Coordinates of C-alpha atoms in Angstrom, one line a residue:
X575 CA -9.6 -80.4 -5.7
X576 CA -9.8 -82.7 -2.7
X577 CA -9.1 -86.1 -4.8
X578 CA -5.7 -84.2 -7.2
X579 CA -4.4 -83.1 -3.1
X580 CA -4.4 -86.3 -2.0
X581 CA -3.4 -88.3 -5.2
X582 CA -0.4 -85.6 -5.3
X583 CA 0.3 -86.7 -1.9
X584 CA 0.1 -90.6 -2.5
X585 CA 2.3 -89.7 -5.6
X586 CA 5.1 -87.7 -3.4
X587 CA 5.2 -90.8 -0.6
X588 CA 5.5 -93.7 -3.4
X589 CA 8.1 -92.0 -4.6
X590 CA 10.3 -91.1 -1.3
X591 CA 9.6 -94.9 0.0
X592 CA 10.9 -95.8 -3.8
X593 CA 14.2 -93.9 -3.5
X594 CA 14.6 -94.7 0.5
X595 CA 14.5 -98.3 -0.5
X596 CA 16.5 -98.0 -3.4
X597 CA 19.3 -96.8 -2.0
X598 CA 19.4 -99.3 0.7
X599 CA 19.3 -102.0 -2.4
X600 CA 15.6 -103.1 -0.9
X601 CA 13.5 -102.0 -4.4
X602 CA 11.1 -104.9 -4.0
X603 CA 10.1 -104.0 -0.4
X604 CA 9.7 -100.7 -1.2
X605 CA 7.5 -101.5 -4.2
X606 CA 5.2 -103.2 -1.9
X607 CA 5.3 -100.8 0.5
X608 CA 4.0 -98.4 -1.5
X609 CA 1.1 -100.7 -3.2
X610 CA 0.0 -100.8 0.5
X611 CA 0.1 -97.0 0.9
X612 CA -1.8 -96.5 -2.0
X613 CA -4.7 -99.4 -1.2
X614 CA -5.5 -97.5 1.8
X615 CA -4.7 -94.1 0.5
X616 CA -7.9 -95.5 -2.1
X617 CA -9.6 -96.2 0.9
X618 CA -9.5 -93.2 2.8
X619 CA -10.4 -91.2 -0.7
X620 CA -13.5 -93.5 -0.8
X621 CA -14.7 -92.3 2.8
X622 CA -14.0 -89.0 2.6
X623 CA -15.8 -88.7 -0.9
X624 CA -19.2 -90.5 1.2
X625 CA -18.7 -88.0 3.7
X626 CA -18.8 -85.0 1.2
X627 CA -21.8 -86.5 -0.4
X628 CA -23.6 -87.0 2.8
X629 CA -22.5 -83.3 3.7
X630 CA -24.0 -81.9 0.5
X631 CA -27.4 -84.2 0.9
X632 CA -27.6 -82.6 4.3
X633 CA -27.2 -79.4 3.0
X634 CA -29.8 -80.0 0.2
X635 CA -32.2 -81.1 2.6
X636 CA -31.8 -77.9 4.6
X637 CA -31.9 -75.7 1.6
X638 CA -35.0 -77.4 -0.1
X639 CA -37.5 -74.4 -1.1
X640 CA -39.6 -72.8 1.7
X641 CA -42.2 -70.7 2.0
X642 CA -42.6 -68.6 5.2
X643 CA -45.5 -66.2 6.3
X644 CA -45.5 -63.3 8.4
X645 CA -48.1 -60.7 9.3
X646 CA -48.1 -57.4 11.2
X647 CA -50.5 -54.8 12.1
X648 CA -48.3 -52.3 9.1
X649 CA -50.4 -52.7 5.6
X650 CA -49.5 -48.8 4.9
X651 CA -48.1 -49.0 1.4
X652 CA -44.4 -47.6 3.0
X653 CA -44.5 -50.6 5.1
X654 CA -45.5 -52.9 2.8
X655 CA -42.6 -51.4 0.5
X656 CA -40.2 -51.6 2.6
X657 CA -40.9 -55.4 3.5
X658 CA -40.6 -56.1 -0.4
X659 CA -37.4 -54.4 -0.2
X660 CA -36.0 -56.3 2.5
X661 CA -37.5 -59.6 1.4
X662 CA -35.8 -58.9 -2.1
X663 CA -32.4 -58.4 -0.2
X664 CA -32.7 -61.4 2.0
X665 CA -33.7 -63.5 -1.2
X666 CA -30.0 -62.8 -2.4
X667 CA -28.7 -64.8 0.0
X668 CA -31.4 -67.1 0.4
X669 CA -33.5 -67.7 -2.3
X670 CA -34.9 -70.6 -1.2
X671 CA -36.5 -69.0 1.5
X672 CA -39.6 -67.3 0.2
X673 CA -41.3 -65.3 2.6
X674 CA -44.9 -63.9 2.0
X675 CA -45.6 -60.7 3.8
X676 CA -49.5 -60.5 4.9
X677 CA -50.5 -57.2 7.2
X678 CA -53.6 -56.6 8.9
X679 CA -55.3 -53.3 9.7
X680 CA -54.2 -51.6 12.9
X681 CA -57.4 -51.8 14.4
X682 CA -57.8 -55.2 14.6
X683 CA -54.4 -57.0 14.6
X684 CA -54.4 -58.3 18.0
X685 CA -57.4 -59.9 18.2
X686 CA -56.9 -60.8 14.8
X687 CA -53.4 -62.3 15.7
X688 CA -54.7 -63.8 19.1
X689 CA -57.0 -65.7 17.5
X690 CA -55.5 -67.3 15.2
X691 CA -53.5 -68.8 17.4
X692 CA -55.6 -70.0 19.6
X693 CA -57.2 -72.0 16.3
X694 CA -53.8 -72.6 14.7
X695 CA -54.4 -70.7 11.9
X696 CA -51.5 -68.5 12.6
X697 CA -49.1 -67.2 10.5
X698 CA -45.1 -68.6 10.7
X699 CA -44.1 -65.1 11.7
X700 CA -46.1 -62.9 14.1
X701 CA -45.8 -58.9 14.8
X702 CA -45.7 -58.3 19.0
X703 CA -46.3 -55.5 20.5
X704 CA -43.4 -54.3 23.8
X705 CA -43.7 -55.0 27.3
X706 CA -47.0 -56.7 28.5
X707 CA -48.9 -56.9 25.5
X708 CA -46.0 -58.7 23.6
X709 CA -45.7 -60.7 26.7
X710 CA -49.5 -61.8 27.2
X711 CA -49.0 -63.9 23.7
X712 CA -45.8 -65.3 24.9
X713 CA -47.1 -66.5 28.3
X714 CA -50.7 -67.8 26.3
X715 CA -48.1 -70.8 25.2
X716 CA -47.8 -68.9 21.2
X717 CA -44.5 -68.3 20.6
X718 CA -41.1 -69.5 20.0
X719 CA -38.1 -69.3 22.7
X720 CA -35.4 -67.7 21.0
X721 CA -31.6 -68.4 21.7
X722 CA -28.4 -67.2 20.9
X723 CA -27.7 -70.9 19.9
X724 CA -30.7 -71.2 17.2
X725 CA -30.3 -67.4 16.4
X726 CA -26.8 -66.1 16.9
X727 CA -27.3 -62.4 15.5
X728 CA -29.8 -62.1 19.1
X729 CA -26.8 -61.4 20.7
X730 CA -26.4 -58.0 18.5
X731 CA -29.1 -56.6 20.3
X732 CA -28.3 -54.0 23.7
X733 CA -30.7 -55.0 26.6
X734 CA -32.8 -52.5 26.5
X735 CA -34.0 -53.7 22.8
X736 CA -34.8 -57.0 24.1
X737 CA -36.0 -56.4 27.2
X738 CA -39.2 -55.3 26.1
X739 CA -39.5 -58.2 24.5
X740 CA -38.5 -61.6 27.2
X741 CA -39.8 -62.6 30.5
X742 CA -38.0 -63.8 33.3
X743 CA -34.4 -64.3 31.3
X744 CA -36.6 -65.9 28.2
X745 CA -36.0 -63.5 25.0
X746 CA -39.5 -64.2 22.6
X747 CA -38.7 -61.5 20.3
X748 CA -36.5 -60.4 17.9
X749 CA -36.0 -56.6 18.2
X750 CA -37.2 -54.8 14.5
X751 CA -37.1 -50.9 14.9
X752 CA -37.2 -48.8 17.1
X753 CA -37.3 -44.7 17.3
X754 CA -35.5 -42.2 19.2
X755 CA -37.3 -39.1 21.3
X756 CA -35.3 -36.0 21.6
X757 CA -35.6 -32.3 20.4
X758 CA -35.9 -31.2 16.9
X759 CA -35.1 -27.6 16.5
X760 CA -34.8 -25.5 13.7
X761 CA -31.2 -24.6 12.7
X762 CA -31.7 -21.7 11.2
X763 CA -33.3 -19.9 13.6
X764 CA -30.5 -21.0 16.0
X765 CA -27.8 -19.7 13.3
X766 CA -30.5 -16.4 13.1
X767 CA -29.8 -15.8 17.1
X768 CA -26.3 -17.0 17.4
X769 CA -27.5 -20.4 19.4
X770 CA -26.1 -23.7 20.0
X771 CA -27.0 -27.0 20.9
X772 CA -27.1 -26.6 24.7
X773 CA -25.4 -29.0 26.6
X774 CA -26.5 -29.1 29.9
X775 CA -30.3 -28.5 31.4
X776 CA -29.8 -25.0 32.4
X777 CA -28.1 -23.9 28.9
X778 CA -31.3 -25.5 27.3
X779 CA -33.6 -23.2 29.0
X780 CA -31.4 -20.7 28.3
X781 CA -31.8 -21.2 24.7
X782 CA -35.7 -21.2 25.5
X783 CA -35.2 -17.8 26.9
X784 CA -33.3 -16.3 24.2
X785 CA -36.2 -17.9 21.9
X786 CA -38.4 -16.4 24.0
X787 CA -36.9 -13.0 23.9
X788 CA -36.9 -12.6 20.2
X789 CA -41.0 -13.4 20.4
X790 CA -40.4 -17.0 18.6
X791 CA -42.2 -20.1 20.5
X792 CA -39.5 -21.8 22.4
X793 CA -40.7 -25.0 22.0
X794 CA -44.3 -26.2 21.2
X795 CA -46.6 -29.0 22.9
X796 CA -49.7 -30.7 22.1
X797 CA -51.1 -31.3 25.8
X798 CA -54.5 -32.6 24.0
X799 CA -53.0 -35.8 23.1
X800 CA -52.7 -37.7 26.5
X801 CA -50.7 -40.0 25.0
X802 CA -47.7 -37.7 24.2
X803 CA -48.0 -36.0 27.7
X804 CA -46.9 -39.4 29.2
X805 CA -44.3 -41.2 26.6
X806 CA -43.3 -38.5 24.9
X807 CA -42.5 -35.6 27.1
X808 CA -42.3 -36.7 30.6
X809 CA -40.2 -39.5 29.6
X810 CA -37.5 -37.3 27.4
X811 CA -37.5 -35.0 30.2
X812 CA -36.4 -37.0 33.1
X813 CA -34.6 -39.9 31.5
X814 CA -31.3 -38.5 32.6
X815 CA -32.5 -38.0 36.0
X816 CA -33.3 -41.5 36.7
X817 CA -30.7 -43.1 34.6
X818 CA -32.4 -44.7 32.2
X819 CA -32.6 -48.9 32.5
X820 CA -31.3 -48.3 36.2
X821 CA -34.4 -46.3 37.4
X822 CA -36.5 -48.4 35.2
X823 CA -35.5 -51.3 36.5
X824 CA -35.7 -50.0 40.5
X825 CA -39.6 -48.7 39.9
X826 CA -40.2 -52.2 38.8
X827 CA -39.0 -53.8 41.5
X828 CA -40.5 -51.2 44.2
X829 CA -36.8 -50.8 45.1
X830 CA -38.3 -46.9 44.2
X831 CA -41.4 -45.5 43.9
X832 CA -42.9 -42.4 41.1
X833 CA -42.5 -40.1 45.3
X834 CA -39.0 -40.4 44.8
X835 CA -36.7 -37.4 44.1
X836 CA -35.4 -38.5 40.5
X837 CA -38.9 -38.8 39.6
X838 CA -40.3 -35.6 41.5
X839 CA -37.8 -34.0 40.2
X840 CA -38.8 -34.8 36.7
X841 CA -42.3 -33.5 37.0
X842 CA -40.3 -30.0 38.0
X843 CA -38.4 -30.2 35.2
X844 CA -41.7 -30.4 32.8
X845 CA -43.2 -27.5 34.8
X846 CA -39.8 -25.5 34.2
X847 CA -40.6 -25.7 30.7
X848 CA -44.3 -24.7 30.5
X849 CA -43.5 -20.9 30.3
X850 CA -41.5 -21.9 27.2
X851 CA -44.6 -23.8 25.4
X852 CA -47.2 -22.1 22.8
X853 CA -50.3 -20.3 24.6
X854 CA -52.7 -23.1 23.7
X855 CA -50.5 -26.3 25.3
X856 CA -53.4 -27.6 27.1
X857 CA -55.6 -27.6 24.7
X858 CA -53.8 -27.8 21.7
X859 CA -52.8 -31.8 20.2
X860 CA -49.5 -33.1 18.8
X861 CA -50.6 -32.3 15.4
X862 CA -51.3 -28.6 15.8
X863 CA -48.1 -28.7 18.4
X864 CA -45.8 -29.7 15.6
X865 CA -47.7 -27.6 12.9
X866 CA -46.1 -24.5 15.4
X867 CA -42.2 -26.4 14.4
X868 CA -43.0 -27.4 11.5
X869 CA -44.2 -23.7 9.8
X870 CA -41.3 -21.8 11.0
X871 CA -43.2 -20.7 14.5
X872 CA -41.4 -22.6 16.9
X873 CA -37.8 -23.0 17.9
X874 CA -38.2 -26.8 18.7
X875 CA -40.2 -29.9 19.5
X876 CA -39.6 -32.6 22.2
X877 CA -40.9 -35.4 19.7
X878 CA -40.5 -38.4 18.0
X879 CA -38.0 -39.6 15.5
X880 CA -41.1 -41.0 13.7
X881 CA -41.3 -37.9 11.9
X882 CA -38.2 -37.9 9.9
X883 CA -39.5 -39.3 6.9
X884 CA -42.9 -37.7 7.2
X885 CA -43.6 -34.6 7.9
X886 CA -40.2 -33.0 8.4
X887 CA -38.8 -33.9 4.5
X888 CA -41.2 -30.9 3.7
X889 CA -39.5 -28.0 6.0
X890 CA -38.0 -25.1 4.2
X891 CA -35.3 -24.7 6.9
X892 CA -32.8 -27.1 7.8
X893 CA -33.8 -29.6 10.7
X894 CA -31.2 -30.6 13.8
X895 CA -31.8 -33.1 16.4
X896 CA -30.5 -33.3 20.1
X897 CA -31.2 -35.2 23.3
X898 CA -32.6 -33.6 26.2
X899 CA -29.2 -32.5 28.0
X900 CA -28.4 -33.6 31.7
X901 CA -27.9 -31.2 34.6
X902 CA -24.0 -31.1 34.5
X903 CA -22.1 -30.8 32.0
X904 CA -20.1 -34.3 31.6
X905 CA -22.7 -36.7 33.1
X906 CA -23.9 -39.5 31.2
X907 CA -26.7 -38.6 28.6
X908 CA -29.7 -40.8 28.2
X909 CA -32.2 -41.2 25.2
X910 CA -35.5 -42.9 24.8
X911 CA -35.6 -45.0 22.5
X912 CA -39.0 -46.7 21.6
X913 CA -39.1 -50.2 20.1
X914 CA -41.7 -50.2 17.7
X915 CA -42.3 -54.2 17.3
X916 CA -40.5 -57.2 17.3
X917 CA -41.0 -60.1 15.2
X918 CA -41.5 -63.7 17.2
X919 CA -42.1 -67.1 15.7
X920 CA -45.2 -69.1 16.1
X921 CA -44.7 -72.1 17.8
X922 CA -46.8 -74.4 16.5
X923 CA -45.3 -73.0 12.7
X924 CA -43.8 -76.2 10.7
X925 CA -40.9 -73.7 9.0
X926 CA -39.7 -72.3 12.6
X927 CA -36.0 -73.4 11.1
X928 CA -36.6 -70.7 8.0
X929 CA -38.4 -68.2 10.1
X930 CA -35.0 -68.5 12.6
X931 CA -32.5 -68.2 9.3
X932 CA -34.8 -65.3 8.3
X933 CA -34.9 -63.6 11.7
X934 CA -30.7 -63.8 12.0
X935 CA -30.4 -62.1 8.8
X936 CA -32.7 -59.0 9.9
X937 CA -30.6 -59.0 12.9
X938 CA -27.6 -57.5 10.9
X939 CA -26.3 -54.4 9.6
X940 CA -26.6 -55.6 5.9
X941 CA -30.6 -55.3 6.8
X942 CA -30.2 -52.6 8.7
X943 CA -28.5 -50.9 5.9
X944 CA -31.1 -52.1 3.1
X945 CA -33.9 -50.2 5.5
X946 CA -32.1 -47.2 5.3
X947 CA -31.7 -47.4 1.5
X948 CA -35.2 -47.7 0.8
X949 CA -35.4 -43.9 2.9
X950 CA -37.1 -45.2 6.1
X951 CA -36.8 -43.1 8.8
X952 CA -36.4 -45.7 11.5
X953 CA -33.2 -45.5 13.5
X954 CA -31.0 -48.9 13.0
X955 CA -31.2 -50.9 16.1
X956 CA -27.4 -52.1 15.4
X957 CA -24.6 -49.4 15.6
X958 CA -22.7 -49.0 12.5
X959 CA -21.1 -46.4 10.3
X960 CA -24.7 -46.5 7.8
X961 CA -24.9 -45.0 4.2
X962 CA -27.7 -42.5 4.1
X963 CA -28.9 -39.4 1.9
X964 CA -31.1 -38.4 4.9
X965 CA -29.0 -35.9 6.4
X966 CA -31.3 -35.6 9.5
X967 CA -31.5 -39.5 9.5
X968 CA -27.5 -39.6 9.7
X969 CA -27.8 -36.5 12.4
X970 CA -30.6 -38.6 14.5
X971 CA -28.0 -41.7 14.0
X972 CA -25.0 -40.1 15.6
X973 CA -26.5 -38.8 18.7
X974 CA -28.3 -41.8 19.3
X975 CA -25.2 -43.8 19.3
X976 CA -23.3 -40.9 21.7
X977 CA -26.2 -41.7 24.1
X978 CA -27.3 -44.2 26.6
X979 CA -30.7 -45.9 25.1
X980 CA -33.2 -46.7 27.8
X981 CA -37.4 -47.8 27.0
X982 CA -39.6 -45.5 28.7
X983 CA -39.7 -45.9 32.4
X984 CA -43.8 -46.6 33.3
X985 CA -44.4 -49.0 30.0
X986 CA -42.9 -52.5 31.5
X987 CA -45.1 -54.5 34.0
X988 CA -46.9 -51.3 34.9
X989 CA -49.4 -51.4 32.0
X990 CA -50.8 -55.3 32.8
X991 CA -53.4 -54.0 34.8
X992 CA -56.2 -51.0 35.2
X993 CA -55.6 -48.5 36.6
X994 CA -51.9 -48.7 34.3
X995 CA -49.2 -46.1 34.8
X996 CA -50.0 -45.1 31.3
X997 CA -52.9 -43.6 32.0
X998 CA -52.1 -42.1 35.9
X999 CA -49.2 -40.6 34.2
X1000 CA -51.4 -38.5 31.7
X1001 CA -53.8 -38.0 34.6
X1002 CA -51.3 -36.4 36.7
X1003 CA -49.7 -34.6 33.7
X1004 CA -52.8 -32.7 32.7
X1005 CA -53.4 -31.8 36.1
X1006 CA -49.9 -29.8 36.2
X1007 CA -50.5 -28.4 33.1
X1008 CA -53.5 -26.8 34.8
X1009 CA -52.1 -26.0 38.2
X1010 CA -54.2 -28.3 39.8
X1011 CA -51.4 -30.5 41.0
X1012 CA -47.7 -29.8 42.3
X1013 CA -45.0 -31.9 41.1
X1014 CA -45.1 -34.0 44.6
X1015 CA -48.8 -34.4 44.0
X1016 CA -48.2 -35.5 40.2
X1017 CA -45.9 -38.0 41.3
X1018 CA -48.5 -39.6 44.3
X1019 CA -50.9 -39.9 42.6
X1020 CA -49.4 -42.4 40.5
X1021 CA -48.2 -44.3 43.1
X1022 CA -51.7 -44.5 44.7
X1023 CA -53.0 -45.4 41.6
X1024 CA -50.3 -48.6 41.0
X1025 CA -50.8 -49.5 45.1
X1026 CA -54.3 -50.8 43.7
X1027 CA -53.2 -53.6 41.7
X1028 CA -49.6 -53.9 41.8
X1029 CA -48.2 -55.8 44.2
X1030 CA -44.9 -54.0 44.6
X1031 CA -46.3 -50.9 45.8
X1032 CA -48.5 -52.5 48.6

């Protein structure tokens, strides 16, 4: 196409330097003229044709068939199904990119993981975990610094996805999925008692009430597992009462302390609700807790979004979904959204130019779209108007993207060291559950706990 343009063009200026000549009775000049134009007309054909060829020899070289390796601590076969899926997809594009997915068992990934690359035995692709455990591997020396320049889709991704997953500025992995916590209620008990997604804190307990009232559990809670006390509800809870990323980010610095009033405040908030929960809250863990929602029992669950394509498909009444409403009616609402894993490339991996080409393309809404095809129930990091037959998926989608995301407020730089926020958080929890603390209590005896080890809160 190139070599007929610019012969047609050669052809054209022969031809007007012909007739310009002619008319002025010079037709030998202009002959000559245009034997000249045409010799380096040849000429420039000749370079640009090298040029192309080089261009496509460069191209070949970056095309030339690759395989890639990545492992994670998911061998579940949904996982392992959905990874085929999305592999499948990406090979559409690229098929000369082959990439071999290789999970470990949960139970021993990260040693597993850590060790390998410390020997070098790693694979090109590695799973990391958020905050300080994700972090640990990139400050060993393991991993790959990522850049918008190597990896343009990074730039996709909202703060709080790849926060979890950088330290100091540096971004070492890739944001994968992520979940939402909120309230799942039960719709038709709502449409039974003429209720509606509340929209402020004090219509929500009014919902509670009316729940209450009509002898149904307003909202069920499995205080047994310590590790929902702290992420789960205290989190969802008080989210809007710290802001999110802003309060996050001040408890971090010290700039505020677990004493202060947003964070008080949220401990008052969880106690509002205990006269709501089922009779055995202390005792009781999150399976039982969501066996209360999940039977018909309870009115709703402050859970996670985890359970969309699990347990929830199997309901016999229609399933809703709504954040945790702020105090007033207009203020900005919060989530908490959880980011399950991010993938981060080896550094000492001879394919880190495939693993980046494989890492932009999950960055995109064509992945993002492929997950939701396969019926995964995690919620697509990137906004976008998503095709789904999972009506509660789609539900969970839309008020996700209405709110504010925000990681949960004790899991960054608070966990590096013993005793970690995680587990004074529960600590404290449990204790209010049982009236052995007050919220002001609750809230110093984390800080107490951090002022040990963490240098902030000396």
């Amino acid at each position: 196409m190139k070599k007929s343009l610019l012969w047609l063009t050669i052809t054209i200026m022969c031809v007007a330097l012909i007739s310009t000549f002619a008319l002025a009775g010079c037709k030998t000049e202009a002959e000559e003229i245009a034997e000249e134009v045409e010799e380096e007309a040849e000429e420039v054909e000749e370079e640009t044709t090298e040029e192309v060829e080089e261009e496509a020899e460069e191209e070949a070289v970056e095309m030339e068939p690759v395989t890639i390796t990545m492992t994670t601590w998911h061998a579940e076969e949904n996982f392992v199904n959905l990874w085929n899926a999305l592999i499948s997809v990406f090979n559409e594009t690229y098929p000369d990119i082959t990439v071999e997915y290789d999970p470990a068992s949960f139970e021993v990934y990260d040693d597993v993981t850590f060790s390998n690359l410390e020997l070098g035995t790693a694979h090109d692709i590695v799973y990391l975990r958020p905050f300080d455990l994700g972090r640990q591997v990139y400050e060993a020396g393991f991993l790959h610094e990522l850049t918008v320049d190597e990896m343009p889709n990074l730039a996709n991704f909202p703060e709080a996805n790849t926060g979890p997953f950088s330290s100091n500025g540096v971004i070492y992995g890739s944001p994968d999925r992520g979940y939402s916590q909120g309230v799942y209620y039960n719709k038709d008990m709502f449409n039974e008692y003429d209720l509606e997604v509340p929209e402020t804190w004090d219509e929500f307990i009014d919902v509670l009430d009316a729940l209450k009232n009509n002898g149904k559990i307003p909202s069920s809670l499995g205080g047994g597992t310590g590790a929902y006390l702290d992420q789960i509800y205290y989190n969802t809870v008080g989210v809007n009462l710290w802001k999110g990323e802003e309060g996050k980010a001040k408890v971090i610095s010290g700039e505020m302390r677990f004493t202060d009033d947003p964070f008080v405040k949220a401990f008052e908030a969880f106690e509002e609700l205990m006269p709501y929960f089922n009779e055995d809250f202390v005792g009781a863990d999150a399976f039982a807790a969501f066996d209360y929602f999940e039977f018909g029992e309870a009115g709703t669950i402050i859970d996670g979004t985890w359970n969309n394509g699990r347990r929830l498909e199997n309901s016999d009444f229609e399933v809703g979904y709504f954040t945790v409403p702020p105090q007033n009616a207009g203020d900005e609402i919060y989530n908490v959204f959880i980011n399950g894993g991010a993938l981060g490339i080896n550094k000492n991996s001879e394919n880190i130019e495939a693993a980046l080409v494989f890492l932009n393309w999950l960055a995109t809404i064509e992945a993002y779209q492929a997950r939701m095809d396969v019926g995964f129930a995690d919620i697509p990091i990137l906004a976008a108007d998503y095709d789904t037959e999972n009506d509660l998926l789609a539900e969970v989608v839309t008020v996700v993207g209405e709110s504010t995301i925000s990681a949960c407020v004790h899991r960054d730089r608070l966990g590096a060291q013993d005793p970690s926020a995680a587990t004074l958080m529960r600590e404290a929890l449990l204790n209010l559950l049982s009236g052995d603390f007050t919220a002001e209590e609750a809230a110093k005896h984390i800080d107490d706990g951090l002022a040990k080890w963490y240098e902030p809160y000396q």
